[in-house]
Coordinates of C-alpha atoms in Angstrom, one line a residue:
M1 CA -31.6 29.7 17.6
S2 CA -30.0 26.7 16.1
K3 CA -26.3 26.9 15.2
K4 CA -26.7 24.0 12.9
R5 CA -26.7 24.6 9.1
I6 CA -29.9 23.4 7.6
S7 CA -30.5 22.7 3.9
Y8 CA -34.0 22.4 2.7
Y9 CA -34.9 20.9 -0.7
Y10 CA -38.2 21.6 -2.5
D11 CA -39.4 21.5 -6.0
P12 CA -42.5 23.6 -6.7
E13 CA -43.8 21.1 -9.3
V14 CA -43.9 18.1 -6.9
G15 CA -47.4 18.9 -5.7
S16 CA -48.8 19.0 -9.3
Y17 CA -48.7 15.2 -9.8
T18 CA -51.5 12.9 -8.8
Y19 CA -51.8 9.2 -8.5
G20 CA -55.4 9.4 -9.7
L21 CA -58.8 10.3 -8.4
G22 CA -59.5 8.7 -5.1
H23 CA -56.0 7.4 -4.5
L24 CA -54.8 7.8 -0.9
M25 CA -51.3 9.0 -1.8
K26 CA -51.4 12.7 -2.3
P27 CA -48.1 14.4 -3.5
H28 CA -50.0 17.7 -2.8
R29 CA -49.3 17.2 0.9
I30 CA -45.7 18.2 0.2
R31 CA -46.8 21.5 -1.2
M32 CA -49.1 22.0 1.8
A33 CA -46.2 21.4 4.2
H34 CA -44.0 23.9 2.2
E35 CA -46.7 26.6 2.4
L36 CA -47.0 26.2 6.1
I37 CA -43.2 26.2 6.6
T38 CA -43.1 29.4 4.6
A39 CA -45.9 31.0 6.6
Y40 CA -44.0 30.3 9.8
G41 CA -41.0 32.2 8.4
M42 CA -38.6 29.2 8.5
L43 CA -37.2 29.6 5.0
E44 CA -35.1 32.6 5.8
K45 CA -33.4 30.5 8.5
M46 CA -32.3 27.7 6.1
S47 CA -30.6 27.2 2.8
V48 CA -33.5 26.7 0.5
L49 CA -32.5 24.8 -2.7
R50 CA -34.1 23.2 -5.7
A51 CA -32.4 19.9 -6.5
K52 CA -31.5 18.8 -10.0
R53 CA -33.8 16.0 -10.9
A54 CA -32.2 12.5 -10.8
S55 CA -31.2 11.1 -14.2
A56 CA -32.1 7.7 -15.4
E57 CA -28.5 6.7 -15.1
S58 CA -28.2 7.8 -11.4
M59 CA -31.3 5.8 -10.6
T60 CA -29.7 2.6 -11.9
A61 CA -27.2 2.8 -9.1
F62 CA -29.8 0.6 -7.4
H63 CA -32.7 -0.2 -9.8
T64 CA -32.3 -2.3 -12.9
D65 CA -31.9 -0.7 -16.3
E66 CA -35.0 -2.5 -17.6
Y67 CA -37.2 -1.1 -14.8
I68 CA -35.9 2.5 -15.2
H69 CA -36.5 2.3 -18.9
F70 CA -40.0 1.1 -18.2
L71 CA -40.8 4.0 -15.9
S72 CA -39.6 6.5 -18.5
R73 CA -42.0 5.1 -21.1
V74 CA -45.1 4.0 -19.2
T75 CA -48.3 5.9 -19.5
P76 CA -51.9 4.9 -18.5
E77 CA -52.5 4.0 -22.1
T78 CA -49.5 1.7 -22.5
A79 CA -49.4 0.2 -19.0
D80 CA -51.1 -3.1 -19.9
E81 CA -48.7 -3.7 -22.7
L82 CA -45.5 -2.7 -20.9
T83 CA -46.4 -4.5 -17.7
Y84 CA -47.5 -7.7 -19.6
N85 CA -51.0 -7.3 -18.3
G86 CA -49.9 -6.4 -14.8
T87 CA -47.4 -9.1 -14.1
R88 CA -44.2 -7.0 -14.1
F89 CA -43.0 -3.8 -12.7
L90 CA -46.4 -2.5 -11.4
L91 CA -48.1 -5.2 -9.5
G92 CA -51.6 -4.9 -8.1
D93 CA -53.5 -1.7 -7.8
D94 CA -51.3 0.2 -5.3
N95 CA -49.0 1.7 -7.9
P96 CA -51.0 3.2 -10.9
P97 CA -49.1 4.3 -14.0
F98 CA -50.1 7.9 -13.7
D99 CA -49.0 10.7 -16.1
G100 CA -45.6 12.0 -15.1
V101 CA -44.6 9.1 -12.9
F102 CA -41.0 9.2 -14.0
E103 CA -40.7 13.0 -13.5
Y104 CA -42.3 12.7 -10.1
S105 CA -39.8 9.9 -9.2
S106 CA -36.9 11.9 -10.5
I107 CA -37.9 14.9 -8.2
S108 CA -38.0 12.6 -5.2
A109 CA -34.7 10.9 -6.0
G110 CA -33.0 14.1 -7.0
G111 CA -33.8 15.8 -3.7
S112 CA -32.5 12.8 -1.6
L113 CA -29.3 12.6 -3.7
A114 CA -28.7 16.3 -3.4
A115 CA -29.3 16.1 0.4
A116 CA -26.7 13.3 0.6
R117 CA -24.1 15.4 -1.4
R118 CA -24.8 18.4 0.7
I119 CA -24.0 16.4 3.8
Q120 CA -20.9 14.9 2.1
D121 CA -19.6 18.3 1.2
G122 CA -19.9 19.5 4.8
A123 CA -22.2 22.3 3.6
A124 CA -25.0 21.3 6.0
D125 CA -25.5 19.5 9.3
I126 CA -29.1 18.6 8.5
A127 CA -30.6 18.2 5.0
I128 CA -34.3 17.9 4.5
N129 CA -36.3 16.5 1.5
W130 CA -39.9 15.9 2.4
A131 CA -40.5 14.6 -1.1
G132 CA -38.3 11.6 -0.4
G133 CA -38.7 8.6 1.9
L134 CA -40.3 6.2 -0.5
H135 CA -39.0 3.1 1.2
H136 CA -41.0 0.2 -0.3
A137 CA -39.7 0.4 -3.9
K138 CA -37.8 -2.7 -5.0
K139 CA -34.8 -3.1 -7.3
R140 CA -37.1 -4.0 -10.3
E141 CA -40.6 -3.2 -9.3
A142 CA -42.8 -0.6 -7.6
S143 CA -44.5 -1.4 -4.2
G144 CA -46.6 0.4 -1.7
F145 CA -47.1 3.7 -3.6
C146 CA -43.3 3.9 -4.1
Y147 CA -41.7 3.7 -7.6
I148 CA -38.1 4.8 -6.9
N149 CA -36.3 4.0 -3.7
D150 CA -34.7 7.4 -3.1
I151 CA -33.5 6.3 0.3
V152 CA -31.3 3.5 -1.0
L153 CA -29.9 6.0 -3.6
C154 CA -29.2 8.5 -0.8
I155 CA -27.5 5.9 1.4
L156 CA -25.3 4.7 -1.5
E157 CA -24.2 8.2 -2.1
L158 CA -23.3 8.7 1.6
L159 CA -21.3 5.5 1.6
R160 CA -18.9 7.1 -0.9
T161 CA -17.7 9.3 1.9
Y162 CA -18.8 7.7 5.2
A163 CA -17.8 4.3 6.5
R164 CA -21.1 3.6 8.3
V165 CA -24.6 4.9 7.7
L166 CA -27.5 4.4 10.1
Y167 CA -31.1 4.2 8.6
I168 CA -34.0 4.7 10.9
D169 CA -37.6 4.3 9.8
V170 CA -40.6 5.5 11.9
D171 CA -43.2 4.9 9.2
C172 CA -46.1 2.8 10.3
H173 CA -45.2 0.3 7.6
H174 CA -41.9 -1.7 7.6
G175 CA -39.1 -0.3 5.5
D176 CA -38.7 -3.5 3.5
G177 CA -37.2 -2.0 0.4
V178 CA -34.3 -0.4 2.2
E179 CA -33.7 -3.3 4.5
E180 CA -33.6 -5.7 1.6
A181 CA -31.1 -3.6 -0.3
F182 CA -28.6 -3.6 2.6
Y183 CA -29.5 -7.0 4.2
T184 CA -26.0 -8.5 3.6
T185 CA -23.7 -5.6 4.5
D186 CA -22.4 -4.3 7.8
R187 CA -21.8 -0.8 6.6
V188 CA -25.4 0.1 6.8
M189 CA -27.6 -0.6 9.8
T190 CA -31.3 -0.4 9.3
C191 CA -33.7 0.1 12.2
S192 CA -37.5 0.0 11.5
L193 CA -40.2 0.6 14.1
H194 CA -43.5 -0.5 12.5
K195 CA -46.8 -2.2 12.9
F196 CA -46.6 -6.0 12.4
G197 CA -49.3 -8.6 12.1
E198 CA -51.6 -8.9 9.0
F199 CA -50.3 -5.5 7.9
F200 CA -48.4 -4.4 4.7
P201 CA -45.8 -5.4 3.7
G202 CA -45.9 -8.5 6.0
T203 CA -42.2 -8.4 6.8
G204 CA -40.1 -7.1 9.7
T205 CA -40.1 -9.7 12.4
L206 CA -37.7 -9.8 15.3
D207 CA -35.9 -12.7 13.6
D208 CA -35.1 -10.6 10.5
K209 CA -31.6 -9.6 11.5
G210 CA -29.6 -9.6 8.3
Y211 CA -27.6 -12.3 6.5
G212 CA -24.0 -13.2 6.0
K213 CA -21.7 -10.2 6.7
G214 CA -24.8 -8.2 7.6
K215 CA -26.0 -10.6 10.3
G216 CA -27.2 -8.5 13.2
Y217 CA -27.2 -5.2 11.3
S218 CA -31.0 -5.2 10.5
V219 CA -32.9 -4.2 13.6
N220 CA -36.7 -4.6 13.6
V221 CA -39.1 -3.3 16.3
P222 CA -42.5 -4.8 15.4
L223 CA -45.3 -3.0 17.3
K224 CA -49.1 -3.4 17.7
D225 CA -52.0 -1.1 17.4
G226 CA -52.5 2.0 19.4
I227 CA -49.0 2.8 20.6
R228 CA -48.7 6.2 22.4
D229 CA -46.0 8.8 22.8
D230 CA -44.6 7.5 26.1
S231 CA -44.6 3.9 25.0
Y232 CA -42.9 4.8 21.7
K233 CA -40.3 6.9 23.4
S234 CA -39.6 4.0 25.9
V235 CA -38.5 1.8 23.0
F236 CA -37.1 4.3 20.5
E237 CA -34.6 6.1 22.7
P238 CA -33.0 3.0 24.3
V239 CA -32.7 1.1 21.0
I240 CA -31.4 4.0 19.0
G241 CA -29.1 5.0 21.8
K242 CA -27.7 1.5 21.9
I243 CA -27.2 1.6 18.1
L244 CA -25.3 4.8 18.3
E245 CA -23.1 3.3 21.0
V246 CA -22.4 0.0 19.2
F247 CA -22.5 0.8 15.5
R248 CA -21.1 4.3 15.8
P249 CA -22.5 5.6 12.5
S250 CA -20.9 8.4 10.6
A251 CA -24.2 9.7 9.3
V252 CA -27.9 9.1 9.9
V253 CA -30.9 8.9 7.5
L254 CA -34.2 9.3 9.2
Q255 CA -37.4 8.5 7.4
L256 CA -40.4 10.3 9.0
G257 CA -43.4 8.6 7.5
A258 CA -46.4 10.4 9.0
D259 CA -48.8 7.5 8.8
S260 CA -47.7 6.6 12.4
L261 CA -49.6 9.7 13.6
A262 CA -53.0 9.3 15.3
G263 CA -55.9 9.4 12.9
D264 CA -54.1 8.4 9.7
K265 CA -56.2 6.8 7.1
L266 CA -53.9 3.7 6.7
G267 CA -52.0 3.8 10.0
C268 CA -53.0 2.3 13.3
F269 CA -50.7 4.0 15.8
N270 CA -51.7 6.8 18.2
L271 CA -48.8 9.2 18.2
T272 CA -49.2 12.9 18.6
M273 CA -47.2 15.4 16.5
H274 CA -44.9 16.0 19.4
G275 CA -44.3 12.3 20.0
H276 CA -43.5 11.8 16.4
A277 CA -41.1 14.8 16.4
N278 CA -39.3 13.5 19.5
C279 CA -37.4 11.2 17.1
V280 CA -36.0 14.3 15.3
T281 CA -35.1 15.9 18.6
F282 CA -33.2 12.8 19.8
L283 CA -31.1 12.6 16.7
R284 CA -30.6 16.3 16.4
N285 CA -29.1 16.3 19.9
A286 CA -26.8 13.3 18.9
G287 CA -24.9 15.8 16.7
L288 CA -24.4 13.5 13.7
P289 CA -24.8 14.5 10.1
L290 CA -28.6 14.0 9.5
V291 CA -30.8 13.6 6.5
L292 CA -34.6 14.0 7.1
L293 CA -36.9 12.4 4.5
G294 CA -40.7 12.2 4.2
G295 CA -42.6 8.9 3.5
G296 CA -46.1 7.8 4.2
G297 CA -48.9 9.8 5.6
Y298 CA -52.5 9.8 4.2
T299 CA -54.3 12.4 6.3
T300 CA -52.8 15.3 4.4
K301 CA -53.5 18.1 6.9
N302 CA -51.7 16.1 9.7
V303 CA -48.8 15.3 7.4
A304 CA -48.3 19.0 6.7
R305 CA -48.5 19.9 10.4
A306 CA -46.0 17.2 11.4
W307 CA -43.4 18.0 8.8
T308 CA -43.7 21.7 9.5
Y309 CA -43.2 21.2 13.2
E310 CA -40.3 18.8 12.5
T311 CA -38.6 21.3 10.3
G312 CA -38.9 23.7 13.3
V313 CA -37.3 21.0 15.5
A314 CA -34.4 20.7 13.0
L315 CA -33.9 24.5 13.3
N316 CA -34.2 24.2 17.1
M317 CA -37.1 26.8 17.1
E318 CA -40.0 24.5 18.1
Q319 CA -40.6 26.6 21.2
E320 CA -41.1 29.7 19.0
L321 CA -43.8 28.2 16.9
D322 CA -47.3 29.5 17.6
D323 CA -49.9 26.8 18.1
N324 CA -52.4 29.0 16.2
L325 CA -51.7 28.5 12.5
P326 CA -50.7 31.5 10.5
W327 CA -52.6 32.3 7.3
C328 CA -51.5 30.2 4.3
S329 CA -53.0 29.0 1.0
H330 CA -54.7 26.0 2.4
F331 CA -55.7 27.5 5.7
E332 CA -59.3 26.2 5.5
W333 CA -58.1 22.6 5.4
Y334 CA -56.9 22.8 9.0
G335 CA -60.3 23.4 10.5
P336 CA -62.0 23.3 12.8
R337 CA -59.3 24.1 15.4
Y338 CA -56.7 25.7 13.0
K339 CA -53.8 24.7 15.3
L340 CA -50.4 23.2 14.9
E341 CA -51.2 19.9 16.6
V342 CA -52.1 16.3 16.0
Q343 CA -53.9 15.0 19.0
A344 CA -54.1 11.4 20.3
N345 CA -57.4 9.6 20.3
N346 CA -58.9 7.0 22.6
M347 CA -57.4 3.9 21.1
D348 CA -56.1 1.2 23.5
D349 CA -52.4 0.7 23.5
I350 CA -52.2 -3.1 22.9
N351 CA -48.4 -3.0 23.3
V352 CA -48.8 -2.2 27.0
K353 CA -51.8 -4.3 27.6
D354 CA -50.2 -7.6 26.6
G355 CA -46.7 -6.7 27.7
S356 CA -45.3 -7.2 24.2
L357 CA -43.5 -3.8 24.2
D358 CA -41.0 -5.0 26.9
R359 CA -40.3 -8.2 25.0
V360 CA -39.6 -6.3 21.8
R361 CA -37.3 -3.8 23.5
I362 CA -35.4 -6.5 25.3
S363 CA -35.0 -8.6 22.2
A364 CA -33.7 -5.6 20.2
L365 CA -31.2 -4.6 22.9
Q366 CA -30.0 -8.2 23.2
Q367 CA -29.3 -8.3 19.5
L368 CA -27.3 -5.1 19.7
S369 CA -25.4 -6.3 22.8
E370 CA -24.2 -9.3 20.8
L371 CA -22.7 -6.8 18.3
G372 CA -21.0 -4.9 21.1
S373 CA -18.2 -7.4 21.3
R374 CA -17.1 -6.6 17.8
N375 CA -15.4 -3.6 16.5
A376 CA -17.5 -1.1 14.5
P377 CA -17.3 -2.2 10.9
S378 CA -15.2 0.0 8.6
V379 CA -13.7 0.1 5.1
G380 CA -10.0 0.4 4.3
M381 CA -8.4 3.0 2.0
H382 CA -8.9 2.1 -1.6
D383 CA -8.7 3.5 -5.1
V384 CA -11.9 4.8 -6.8
P385 CA -13.1 1.9 -9.1
R386 CA -11.8 2.5 -12.6
Q387 CA -14.6 0.6 -14.3
S388 CA -18.3 1.0 -14.5
V389 CA -20.6 -1.2 -12.3
G390 CA -21.9 -2.8 -15.5
S391 CA -18.4 -4.0 -16.4
H392 CA -17.8 -5.3 -12.8
L393 CA -21.0 -7.4 -13.1
G394 CA -20.1 -8.6 -16.6
L395 CA -23.1 -6.9 -18.2
G396 CA -22.8 -6.3 -21.9
D397 CA -19.6 -8.4 -22.3
Y398 CA -20.1 -11.9 -21.2
D399 CA -16.7 -13.0 -22.7
V400 CA -14.8 -11.0 -20.1
D401 CA -13.6 -13.1 -17.1
V402 CA -14.3 -10.8 -14.2
E403 CA -12.0 -12.7 -11.8
S404 CA -9.1 -12.5 -14.1
D405 CA -9.4 -8.8 -14.9
G406 CA -6.2 -7.2 -13.9
D407 CA -7.7 -3.7 -13.4
M408 CA -10.1 -4.9 -10.7
D409 CA -9.1 -4.6 -7.0
D410 CA -10.6 -6.5 -4.1
L411 CA -13.3 -3.9 -3.4
D412 CA -14.5 -4.1 -7.0
R413 CA -14.8 -7.8 -6.8
K414 CA -16.6 -7.7 -3.5
L415 CA -19.1 -5.1 -4.9
A416 CA -19.8 -7.3 -7.9
Q417 CA -20.2 -10.4 -5.7
H418 CA -22.6 -8.5 -3.4
A419 CA -24.8 -7.3 -6.2
R420 CA -25.0 -10.7 -7.7
Y421 CA -25.8 -12.2 -4.3
V422 CA -28.6 -9.7 -3.6
Y423 CA -30.1 -10.4 -7.0
R424 CA -30.1 -14.2 -6.3
L425 CA -31.5 -13.6 -2.8
Q426 CA -34.5 -11.7 -4.2
E427 CA -35.1 -14.6 -6.6
S428 CA -34.9 -17.2 -3.8
D429 CA -37.2 -15.1 -1.6
A430 CA -39.8 -15.0 -4.3
N431 CA -39.5 -18.8 -4.8
Q432 CA -40.0 -19.5 -1.1
N433 CA -43.4 -18.0 -1.0
S434 CA -44.6 -19.6 -4.3
D435 CA -47.4 -22.0 -4.9
E436 CA -47.1 -25.2 -6.8
S437 CA -46.4 -24.5 -10.5
D438 CA -48.7 -25.4 -13.3
E439 CA -47.5 -28.3 -15.5
D440 CA -47.6 -26.2 -18.6
S441 CA -45.3 -23.5 -17.3
D442 CA -41.6 -23.1 -17.9
T443 CA -39.7 -24.3 -14.9
S444 CA -37.6 -21.0 -14.8
Y445 CA -40.8 -19.0 -14.3
S446 CA -42.9 -21.5 -12.4
S447 CA -43.0 -19.8 -9.1
R448 CA -45.9 -17.5 -8.1
R449 CA -44.7 -14.3 -6.5
K450 CA -46.9 -13.2 -3.7
R451 CA -47.3 -9.6 -2.7
M452 CA -49.4 -7.8 -0.2
S453 CA -51.5 -4.7 -1.0
I454 CA -50.9 -1.6 1.2
L455 CA -54.6 -0.7 0.7
T456 CA -56.2 -4.0 1.7
N457 CA -53.3 -5.7 3.6
R458 CA -54.1 -8.9 1.7
Y459 CA -51.9 -11.1 -0.4
F460 CA -52.4 -11.4 -4.1
D461 CA -50.9 -13.5 -6.8
A462 CA -48.3 -11.3 -8.6
S463 CA -47.8 -13.6 -11.5
A464 CA -51.5 -14.0 -12.4
E465 CA -52.5 -12.5 -15.8
R466 CA -56.0 -11.0 -16.2
D467 CA -58.0 -11.1 -19.4
P468 CA -59.2 -7.8 -20.8
C469 CA -62.4 -8.1 -18.7
G470 CA -60.4 -8.5 -15.5
Q471 CA -61.6 -12.1 -15.0
N472 CA -60.2 -15.6 -15.2
P473 CA -56.6 -15.1 -14.0
S474 CA -54.2 -17.4 -15.8
R475 CA -50.5 -18.0 -15.6
R476 CA -48.1 -16.2 -17.8
K477 CA -46.3 -18.5 -20.2
F478 CA -42.9 -17.5 -21.5
F479 CA -41.4 -18.7 -24.7
K480 CA -44.5 -20.7 -25.6
S481 CA -45.3 -20.6 -29.3
R482 CA -47.0 -22.9 -31.8
A483 CA -44.2 -22.2 -34.2
H484 CA -41.5 -24.9 -34.5
W485 CA -38.7 -25.9 -36.8
D486 CA -39.6 -28.4 -39.4
P487 CA -36.5 -30.4 -40.5
T488 CA -38.2 -31.8 -43.5
F489 CA -38.8 -28.5 -45.1
G490 CA -36.0 -26.7 -43.4
Q491 CA -38.1 -23.8 -42.2
V492 CA -40.3 -22.6 -39.3
T493 CA -43.9 -23.9 -39.4
V494 CA -47.0 -23.2 -37.5
N495 CA -49.5 -26.1 -37.3
D496 CA -47.7 -27.7 -40.3
R497 CA -47.9 -24.5 -42.3
S498 CA -44.9 -22.5 -43.3
L499 CA -44.4 -19.4 -41.2
F500 CA -42.4 -17.9 -44.0
A501 CA -44.9 -18.7 -46.8
T502 CA -45.4 -15.0 -47.5
D503 CA -44.4 -11.7 -46.0
K504 CA -48.0 -11.0 -45.2
S505 CA -48.5 -14.3 -43.3
L506 CA -45.3 -13.7 -41.3
S507 CA -46.4 -10.2 -40.2
T508 CA -49.8 -11.4 -39.4
T509 CA -48.4 -14.3 -37.3
M510 CA -46.1 -11.9 -35.5
E511 CA -48.9 -9.5 -34.7
N512 CA -50.8 -12.4 -33.2
G513 CA -47.8 -13.4 -31.0
G514 CA -47.2 -16.7 -32.8
S515 CA -50.9 -17.7 -32.6
T516 CA -52.7 -19.2 -35.5
S517 CA -55.8 -17.1 -34.9
G518 CA -56.4 -14.9 -37.9
Y519 CA -54.0 -17.1 -40.0
A520 CA -56.7 -18.6 -42.2
D521 CA -58.0 -15.1 -42.9
A522 CA -54.6 -13.9 -43.9
M523 CA -54.3 -16.9 -46.3
D524 CA -57.7 -16.1 -47.8
E525 CA -56.6 -12.5 -48.3
D526 CA -53.5 -13.7 -50.1
Q527 CA -55.5 -15.9 -52.3
D528 CA -57.8 -13.0 -53.2

């Protein structure tokens, strides 16, 4: 029996939310996993907790205030209005504005934050939140079925106590949201093993190694279709072992996306349940504080099996688990074999056939060897910042000179500088992939942001606006209006007519967004 203290977070309401009829992401899989864990009698061997849901304020530790405010308000009925016809916050069809999206996100984020605090307090050696692991969410928009990046929030919380945090992602898709958040820092090393090549999100090459102070601290292991247990183990253990040697993390966050299992509806790997769980075994044996999070996984019965087994691995009781599934509420879903297993299929392992696995392993180890000559990054003793992050960034008070503020220490200034840099980095990254702008567009919003769909693995124009019928995409135009200031009359006019002629014409014009459509009708009504 494991001597490690395990904390397990679960909210009974998490399985009640739905992305919509026919959507591949099923929050119900978390409930299925919990029922199977319960049936195996694991709960009595762990501290079972229900985390407090994350507040909007706690989510803004990473996400923008505007985005969090949007999530708290959006409904299927108001989505078109609040997203400006699908050009902001929720791009494409991957992230529908379903009922309760904010509550669902707060459960996910709350569990990951609570898991981090449990580790910080020394109350647990391993903390588990299968509702977490939503690694695609960006600072100000949803992506790849992910609305709130609970992983980034979890790591930020851990950094309050630990000098270095290692993030490992074994989801079939690249952990782009987490990598992007910590791309310029050496206190967090991100390592993602993922499918690459015309596959969502289209990032995560061997050359993506970090930037500035974070150069070398983003490790990517791009893989090809059909990778099996032995091949995966041959790259996972050497690379992670080298990271533990060179980076010497104080804590580890492991994202266990189950779409890397064989037979997943969106994945293309060929891992068995045991091959997937070997990642947990390896890190459990490393003896570091460990946070286990969920992630992708779209064949629900296999997701429940894998996370149940990996909970058993965390408890060091995997040998005691009977292959024949015990009775549980969704027992009929596990037919026809009704066993605790996810078997490999007959896919070819392209990684071995073309020899690319060896090249990827050598490249990753070479990157880590170059870091070996440096000392492991750390952070000196410092006071807890005495101002809010908003004050450090100059938000809400643009007259304050941040550099001359006597209450700020060096760490405060560095945090503010880093946050501003990441924001600009995201802007420049969007501009690099943009098409040529239309002549009618404002220069500040001229770039077309390209995004890839996790459902189709194809790019789409994120700045295109659809008409109510879904046809004829056109560019969004900001601050464009037919209203202008007429110096002759000293008032605002629209097509040579005064905008302030009557209260009724003003309200009508505002309702029409500055357009003159309906203006003549309003004037006729006034005359009547």
